[in-house]
């Protein structure tokens, strides 16, 4: 059913329909602009875009590329998952693309998981034949068996955390069902750079390496530029051709989907409001940093804002639940705390100091190789030691297997069995 026809029968859904129609229009304009950006002679990307009809990646041309990959196969289940809670525009763009695929591919079953779906959005999706189950971390998301080899399941995870994608791959690694799955994402590529933020995720790493052997194939459907990146992302359709994928050695990491509260999507707008207040005399205005007092002023505002919206209460409760009665012995911060005069680092530091105060932690260590004397001086003033950077190659005494708790922007927190809390920088 056409979205506008559906919405016209339920007036309260008109806004949702119009949002998605506008989002689709914006996305395809974005895709066309990104295609010009990645054309030969501009930049050398990991994978070239496909040859589109008339050379333009409009909606019709992209769906034609999609059809070529499926040929005579039928989609059993189109499953969408979104965990990107930082940007509403990107979320709607990818939901619009998901619905375009649903209309084009006509799957037998369709569902979409997103913790930020409003009740109106859920009702709209339900009216379009899209189920909206409770979001999961995919750690136990085994693909059901297939009765027909011509059926495939699609997992549309373009706006999905790499940790959640890694969970999904681990749950289905080397199974016959994975051979009949297509993963839509931008994480599995031939990229060799060791700085890549997914380099340490074992299943994504093994899948990327298997591209070279032909056991995994990955076809580029389109490029688009997300709101938070300067370069376009390449969206791939990845298929796992073999049940003889490389064995993943060692204990599987226990990636927990945590510290992603319902308030997170509201943070950016709130901080924009703080930043754009012009008067330095306004009690809600952040200060340009010229002294330790300016950093403290900003931290107090940020921590107060976290409390007002419930962010602090929710992530501290999540952490208490995961601790299961254990105590945090130490917070070791690895990277991510250079430039304490920047708003981003102040937000990270506010997050850490709330944990410190709540649990009464007395030992906090920061090893940021690029920290300035000003950075180190301020950290020392709030009880954070700053010993020399040691390349993180020294073992922690008495620690067991480390569990990943959360992803927060460009950093993530780790909780070990002992327990030590770490914050590590990702790029």
mmCIF file with all atom_site columns, C-alpha atoms in Angstrom, residues 108-247:
data_model
loop_
_atom_site.group_PDB
_atom_site.id
_atom_site.type_symbol
_atom_site.label_atom_id
_atom_site.label_alt_id
_atom_site.label_comp_id
_atom_site.label_asym_id
_atom_site.label_entity_id
_atom_site.label_seq_id
_atom_site.pdbx_PDB_ins_code
_atom_site.Cartn_x
_atom_site.Cartn_y
_atom_site.Cartn_z
_atom_site.occupancy
_atom_site.B_iso_or_equiv
_atom_site.pdbx_formal_charge
_atom_site.auth_seq_id
_atom_site.auth_comp_id
_atom_site.auth_asym_id
_atom_site.auth_atom_id
_atom_site.pdbx_PDB_model_num
ATOM 1   C CA . UNK A 1 108 ? 7.268  -12.863 2.930  1.00 0.00 ? 108 UNK A CA 1
ATOM 2   C CA . UNK A 1 109 ? 8.017  -11.344 6.333  1.00 0.00 ? 109 UNK A CA 1
ATOM 3   C CA . UNK A 1 110 ? 9.310  -7.924  7.374  1.00 0.00 ? 110 UNK A CA 1
ATOM 4   C CA . UNK A 1 111 ? 10.414 -6.432  10.699 1.00 0.00 ? 111 UNK A CA 1
ATOM 5   C CA . UNK A 1 112 ? 12.361 -3.428  11.959 1.00 0.00 ? 112 UNK A CA 1
ATOM 6   C CA . UNK A 1 113 ? 14.102 -2.927  15.302 1.00 0.00 ? 113 UNK A CA 1
ATOM 7   C CA . UNK A 1 114 ? 14.908 0.569   16.517 1.00 0.00 ? 114 UNK A CA 1
ATOM 8   C CA . UNK A 1 115 ? 14.892 1.691   20.170 1.00 0.00 ? 115 UNK A CA 1
ATOM 9   C CA . UNK A 1 116 ? 13.909 5.216   19.111 1.00 0.00 ? 116 UNK A CA 1
ATOM 10  C CA . UNK A 1 117 ? 10.754 4.356   17.177 1.00 0.00 ? 117 UNK A CA 1
ATOM 11  C CA . UNK A 1 118 ? 7.863  6.496   18.365 1.00 0.00 ? 118 UNK A CA 1
ATOM 12  C CA . UNK A 1 119 ? 4.413  4.994   18.861 1.00 0.00 ? 119 UNK A CA 1
ATOM 13  C CA . UNK A 1 120 ? 3.235  6.792   15.706 1.00 0.00 ? 120 UNK A CA 1
ATOM 14  C CA . UNK A 1 121 ? 6.176  5.371   13.732 1.00 0.00 ? 121 UNK A CA 1
ATOM 15  C CA . UNK A 1 122 ? 5.454  1.876   15.040 1.00 0.00 ? 122 UNK A CA 1
ATOM 16  C CA . UNK A 1 123 ? 1.798  2.161   14.084 1.00 0.00 ? 123 UNK A CA 1
ATOM 17  C CA . UNK A 1 124 ? 2.738  3.440   10.641 1.00 0.00 ? 124 UNK A CA 1
ATOM 18  C CA . UNK A 1 125 ? 5.203  0.598   10.073 1.00 0.00 ? 125 UNK A CA 1
ATOM 19  C CA . UNK A 1 126 ? 2.687  -1.955  11.343 1.00 0.00 ? 126 UNK A CA 1
ATOM 20  C CA . UNK A 1 127 ? 0.120  -0.581  8.889  1.00 0.00 ? 127 UNK A CA 1
ATOM 21  C CA . UNK A 1 128 ? 2.675  -1.161  6.123  1.00 0.00 ? 128 UNK A CA 1
ATOM 22  C CA . UNK A 1 129 ? 3.160  -4.786  7.149  1.00 0.00 ? 129 UNK A CA 1
ATOM 23  C CA . UNK A 1 130 ? 6.376  -4.198  9.115  1.00 0.00 ? 130 UNK A CA 1
ATOM 24  C CA . UNK A 1 131 ? 6.555  -5.759  12.581 1.00 0.00 ? 131 UNK A CA 1
ATOM 25  C CA . UNK A 1 132 ? 8.366  -3.732  15.264 1.00 0.00 ? 132 UNK A CA 1
ATOM 26  C CA . UNK A 1 133 ? 9.732  -6.199  17.844 1.00 0.00 ? 133 UNK A CA 1
ATOM 27  C CA . UNK A 1 134 ? 11.729 -5.146  20.880 1.00 0.00 ? 134 UNK A CA 1
ATOM 28  C CA . UNK A 1 135 ? 15.345 -4.333  19.904 1.00 0.00 ? 135 UNK A CA 1
ATOM 29  C CA . UNK A 1 136 ? 17.933 -7.007  20.667 1.00 0.00 ? 136 UNK A CA 1
ATOM 30  C CA . UNK A 1 137 ? 21.733 -7.208  20.778 1.00 0.00 ? 137 UNK A CA 1
ATOM 31  C CA . UNK A 1 138 ? 21.703 -10.127 18.247 1.00 0.00 ? 138 UNK A CA 1
ATOM 32  C CA . UNK A 1 139 ? 23.967 -12.265 20.457 1.00 0.00 ? 139 UNK A CA 1
ATOM 33  C CA . UNK A 1 140 ? 21.448 -15.128 20.155 1.00 0.00 ? 140 UNK A CA 1
ATOM 34  C CA . UNK A 1 141 ? 19.928 -14.210 16.796 1.00 0.00 ? 141 UNK A CA 1
ATOM 35  C CA . UNK A 1 142 ? 20.212 -17.583 15.040 1.00 0.00 ? 142 UNK A CA 1
ATOM 36  C CA . UNK A 1 143 ? 18.779 -17.596 11.533 1.00 0.00 ? 143 UNK A CA 1
ATOM 37  C CA . UNK A 1 144 ? 15.897 -20.121 11.257 1.00 0.00 ? 144 UNK A CA 1
ATOM 38  C CA . UNK A 1 145 ? 16.438 -23.057 8.899  1.00 0.00 ? 145 UNK A CA 1
ATOM 39  C CA . UNK A 1 146 ? 15.315 -22.747 5.278  1.00 0.00 ? 146 UNK A CA 1
ATOM 40  C CA . UNK A 1 147 ? 13.006 -25.169 3.491  1.00 0.00 ? 147 UNK A CA 1
ATOM 41  C CA . UNK A 1 148 ? 13.932 -23.835 0.060  1.00 0.00 ? 148 UNK A CA 1
ATOM 42  C CA . UNK A 1 149 ? 17.415 -22.971 -1.219 1.00 0.00 ? 149 UNK A CA 1
ATOM 43  C CA . UNK A 1 150 ? 15.902 -20.193 -3.325 1.00 0.00 ? 150 UNK A CA 1
ATOM 44  C CA . UNK A 1 151 ? 14.884 -18.255 -0.214 1.00 0.00 ? 151 UNK A CA 1
ATOM 45  C CA . UNK A 1 152 ? 17.119 -15.676 1.461  1.00 0.00 ? 152 UNK A CA 1
ATOM 46  C CA . UNK A 1 153 ? 16.940 -13.494 4.546  1.00 0.00 ? 153 UNK A CA 1
ATOM 47  C CA . UNK A 1 154 ? 18.144 -9.890  4.358  1.00 0.00 ? 154 UNK A CA 1
ATOM 48  C CA . UNK A 1 155 ? 19.582 -8.123  7.393  1.00 0.00 ? 155 UNK A CA 1
ATOM 49  C CA . UNK A 1 156 ? 19.525 -4.378  6.720  1.00 0.00 ? 156 UNK A CA 1
ATOM 50  C CA . UNK A 1 157 ? 22.000 -3.057  9.316  1.00 0.00 ? 157 UNK A CA 1
ATOM 51  C CA . UNK A 1 158 ? 23.290 0.156   7.729  1.00 0.00 ? 158 UNK A CA 1
ATOM 52  C CA . UNK A 1 159 ? 22.676 2.247   10.862 1.00 0.00 ? 159 UNK A CA 1
ATOM 53  C CA . UNK A 1 160 ? 23.647 -0.540  13.203 1.00 0.00 ? 160 UNK A CA 1
ATOM 54  C CA . UNK A 1 161 ? 26.495 -0.718  15.707 1.00 0.00 ? 161 UNK A CA 1
ATOM 55  C CA . UNK A 1 162 ? 29.459 -2.766  14.493 1.00 0.00 ? 162 UNK A CA 1
ATOM 56  C CA . UNK A 1 163 ? 29.356 -4.589  17.828 1.00 0.00 ? 163 UNK A CA 1
ATOM 57  C CA . UNK A 1 164 ? 25.788 -5.741  17.171 1.00 0.00 ? 164 UNK A CA 1
ATOM 58  C CA . UNK A 1 165 ? 26.727 -6.852  13.642 1.00 0.00 ? 165 UNK A CA 1
ATOM 59  C CA . UNK A 1 166 ? 29.647 -8.777  15.121 1.00 0.00 ? 166 UNK A CA 1
ATOM 60  C CA . UNK A 1 167 ? 27.238 -10.488 17.539 1.00 0.00 ? 167 UNK A CA 1
ATOM 61  C CA . UNK A 1 168 ? 24.994 -11.502 14.641 1.00 0.00 ? 168 UNK A CA 1
ATOM 62  C CA . UNK A 1 169 ? 27.907 -12.997 12.714 1.00 0.00 ? 169 UNK A CA 1
ATOM 63  C CA . UNK A 1 170 ? 29.189 -14.884 15.759 1.00 0.00 ? 170 UNK A CA 1
ATOM 64  C CA . UNK A 1 171 ? 25.729 -16.360 16.387 1.00 0.00 ? 171 UNK A CA 1
ATOM 65  C CA . UNK A 1 172 ? 25.558 -17.736 12.823 1.00 0.00 ? 172 UNK A CA 1
ATOM 66  C CA . UNK A 1 173 ? 29.220 -18.297 11.907 1.00 0.00 ? 173 UNK A CA 1
ATOM 67  C CA . UNK A 1 174 ? 29.809 -21.287 9.605  1.00 0.00 ? 174 UNK A CA 1
ATOM 68  C CA . UNK A 1 175 ? 26.150 -22.325 9.566  1.00 0.00 ? 175 UNK A CA 1
ATOM 69  C CA . UNK A 1 176 ? 24.254 -23.353 6.454  1.00 0.00 ? 176 UNK A CA 1
ATOM 70  C CA . UNK A 1 177 ? 21.678 -20.668 7.235  1.00 0.00 ? 177 UNK A CA 1
ATOM 71  C CA . UNK A 1 178 ? 24.286 -17.918 6.933  1.00 0.00 ? 178 UNK A CA 1
ATOM 72  C CA . UNK A 1 179 ? 24.830 -19.001 3.308  1.00 0.00 ? 179 UNK A CA 1
ATOM 73  C CA . UNK A 1 180 ? 21.267 -17.884 2.610  1.00 0.00 ? 180 UNK A CA 1
ATOM 74  C CA . UNK A 1 181 ? 21.600 -14.531 4.338  1.00 0.00 ? 181 UNK A CA 1
ATOM 75  C CA . UNK A 1 182 ? 22.519 -11.150 2.867  1.00 0.00 ? 182 UNK A CA 1
ATOM 76  C CA . UNK A 1 183 ? 23.931 -8.524  5.202  1.00 0.00 ? 183 UNK A CA 1
ATOM 77  C CA . UNK A 1 184 ? 23.476 -4.892  4.158  1.00 0.00 ? 184 UNK A CA 1
ATOM 78  C CA . UNK A 1 185 ? 26.083 -2.745  5.913  1.00 0.00 ? 185 UNK A CA 1
ATOM 79  C CA . UNK A 1 186 ? 29.332 -0.819  5.430  1.00 0.00 ? 186 UNK A CA 1
ATOM 80  C CA . UNK A 1 187 ? 31.540 -2.715  7.893  1.00 0.00 ? 187 UNK A CA 1
ATOM 81  C CA . UNK A 1 188 ? 32.801 -5.694  5.876  1.00 0.00 ? 188 UNK A CA 1
ATOM 82  C CA . UNK A 1 189 ? 35.351 -4.422  3.361  1.00 0.00 ? 189 UNK A CA 1
ATOM 83  C CA . UNK A 1 190 ? 38.846 -5.128  2.051  1.00 0.00 ? 190 UNK A CA 1
ATOM 84  C CA . UNK A 1 191 ? 40.183 -2.243  4.135  1.00 0.00 ? 191 UNK A CA 1
ATOM 85  C CA . UNK A 1 192 ? 43.589 -3.079  5.662  1.00 0.00 ? 192 UNK A CA 1
ATOM 86  C CA . UNK A 1 193 ? 44.093 -0.034  7.848  1.00 0.00 ? 193 UNK A CA 1
ATOM 87  C CA . UNK A 1 194 ? 44.855 -1.101  11.408 1.00 0.00 ? 194 UNK A CA 1
ATOM 88  C CA . UNK A 1 195 ? 43.275 2.106   12.688 1.00 0.00 ? 195 UNK A CA 1
ATOM 89  C CA . UNK A 1 196 ? 39.881 1.035   11.447 1.00 0.00 ? 196 UNK A CA 1
ATOM 90  C CA . UNK A 1 197 ? 37.415 1.077   14.329 1.00 0.00 ? 197 UNK A CA 1
ATOM 91  C CA . UNK A 1 198 ? 36.275 -2.483  13.591 1.00 0.00 ? 198 UNK A CA 1
ATOM 92  C CA . UNK A 1 199 ? 39.744 -4.027  13.430 1.00 0.00 ? 199 UNK A CA 1
ATOM 93  C CA . UNK A 1 200 ? 39.341 -5.699  16.824 1.00 0.00 ? 200 UNK A CA 1
ATOM 94  C CA . UNK A 1 201 ? 35.886 -7.207  16.188 1.00 0.00 ? 201 UNK A CA 1
ATOM 95  C CA . UNK A 1 202 ? 36.718 -10.809 15.433 1.00 0.00 ? 202 UNK A CA 1
ATOM 96  C CA . UNK A 1 203 ? 33.818 -11.896 13.212 1.00 0.00 ? 203 UNK A CA 1
ATOM 97  C CA . UNK A 1 204 ? 33.835 -8.702  11.131 1.00 0.00 ? 204 UNK A CA 1
ATOM 98  C CA . UNK A 1 205 ? 37.608 -9.020  10.771 1.00 0.00 ? 205 UNK A CA 1
ATOM 99  C CA . UNK A 1 206 ? 37.398 -12.657 9.632  1.00 0.00 ? 206 UNK A CA 1
ATOM 100 C CA . UNK A 1 207 ? 34.556 -11.856 7.231  1.00 0.00 ? 207 UNK A CA 1
ATOM 101 C CA . UNK A 1 208 ? 36.567 -9.002  5.722  1.00 0.00 ? 208 UNK A CA 1
ATOM 102 C CA . UNK A 1 209 ? 39.611 -11.241 5.293  1.00 0.00 ? 209 UNK A CA 1
ATOM 103 C CA . UNK A 1 210 ? 37.437 -13.938 3.678  1.00 0.00 ? 210 UNK A CA 1
ATOM 104 C CA . UNK A 1 211 ? 36.558 -11.507 0.891  1.00 0.00 ? 211 UNK A CA 1
ATOM 105 C CA . UNK A 1 212 ? 40.007 -12.227 -0.535 1.00 0.00 ? 212 UNK A CA 1
ATOM 106 C CA . UNK A 1 213 ? 39.395 -15.975 -0.722 1.00 0.00 ? 213 UNK A CA 1
ATOM 107 C CA . UNK A 1 214 ? 35.954 -15.763 -2.309 1.00 0.00 ? 214 UNK A CA 1
ATOM 108 C CA . UNK A 1 215 ? 34.215 -17.387 0.646  1.00 0.00 ? 215 UNK A CA 1
ATOM 109 C CA . UNK A 1 216 ? 32.518 -14.046 1.236  1.00 0.00 ? 216 UNK A CA 1
ATOM 110 C CA . UNK A 1 217 ? 31.340 -11.678 -1.499 1.00 0.00 ? 217 UNK A CA 1
ATOM 111 C CA . UNK A 1 218 ? 30.374 -8.043  -1.131 1.00 0.00 ? 218 UNK A CA 1
ATOM 112 C CA . UNK A 1 219 ? 28.641 -5.954  -3.790 1.00 0.00 ? 219 UNK A CA 1
ATOM 113 C CA . UNK A 1 220 ? 28.423 -2.189  -3.508 1.00 0.00 ? 220 UNK A CA 1
ATOM 114 C CA . UNK A 1 221 ? 24.875 -0.891  -3.946 1.00 0.00 ? 221 UNK A CA 1
ATOM 115 C CA . UNK A 1 222 ? 25.451 2.822   -3.384 1.00 0.00 ? 222 UNK A CA 1
ATOM 116 C CA . UNK A 1 223 ? 27.424 5.477   -1.527 1.00 0.00 ? 223 UNK A CA 1
ATOM 117 C CA . UNK A 1 224 ? 25.923 8.089   0.747  1.00 0.00 ? 224 UNK A CA 1
ATOM 118 C CA . UNK A 1 225 ? 27.336 10.672  3.108  1.00 0.00 ? 225 UNK A CA 1
ATOM 119 C CA . UNK A 1 226 ? 26.045 10.379  6.658  1.00 0.00 ? 226 UNK A CA 1
ATOM 120 C CA . UNK A 1 227 ? 25.471 13.535  8.681  1.00 0.00 ? 227 UNK A CA 1
ATOM 121 C CA . UNK A 1 228 ? 28.542 12.943  10.831 1.00 0.00 ? 228 UNK A CA 1
ATOM 122 C CA . UNK A 1 229 ? 31.181 12.046  8.231  1.00 0.00 ? 229 UNK A CA 1
ATOM 123 C CA . UNK A 1 230 ? 33.030 14.114  5.663  1.00 0.00 ? 230 UNK A CA 1
ATOM 124 C CA . UNK A 1 231 ? 33.449 11.190  3.240  1.00 0.00 ? 231 UNK A CA 1
ATOM 125 C CA . UNK A 1 232 ? 30.699 8.973   1.807  1.00 0.00 ? 232 UNK A CA 1
ATOM 126 C CA . UNK A 1 233 ? 29.961 5.523   3.222  1.00 0.00 ? 233 UNK A CA 1
ATOM 127 C CA . UNK A 1 234 ? 29.790 2.601   0.823  1.00 0.00 ? 234 UNK A CA 1
ATOM 128 C CA . UNK A 1 235 ? 26.749 0.394   1.449  1.00 0.00 ? 235 UNK A CA 1
ATOM 129 C CA . UNK A 1 236 ? 27.456 -3.244  0.605  1.00 0.00 ? 236 UNK A CA 1
ATOM 130 C CA . UNK A 1 237 ? 25.337 -6.363  0.204  1.00 0.00 ? 237 UNK A CA 1
ATOM 131 C CA . UNK A 1 238 ? 27.499 -9.104  1.713  1.00 0.00 ? 238 UNK A CA 1
ATOM 132 C CA . UNK A 1 239 ? 26.924 -12.826 1.133  1.00 0.00 ? 239 UNK A CA 1
ATOM 133 C CA . UNK A 1 240 ? 28.635 -15.737 2.873  1.00 0.00 ? 240 UNK A CA 1
ATOM 134 C CA . UNK A 1 241 ? 29.263 -18.323 0.183  1.00 0.00 ? 241 UNK A CA 1
ATOM 135 C CA . UNK A 1 242 ? 30.821 -21.050 2.304  1.00 0.00 ? 242 UNK A CA 1
ATOM 136 C CA . UNK A 1 243 ? 30.358 -23.005 5.536  1.00 0.00 ? 243 UNK A CA 1
ATOM 137 C CA . UNK A 1 244 ? 34.134 -23.354 5.637  1.00 0.00 ? 244 UNK A CA 1
ATOM 138 C CA . UNK A 1 245 ? 34.876 -19.903 6.967  1.00 0.00 ? 245 UNK A CA 1
ATOM 139 C CA . UNK A 1 246 ? 38.030 -19.441 9.081  1.00 0.00 ? 246 UNK A CA 1
ATOM 140 C CA . UNK A 1 247 ? 37.616 -20.581 12.654 1.00 0.00 ? 247 UNK A CA 1
#
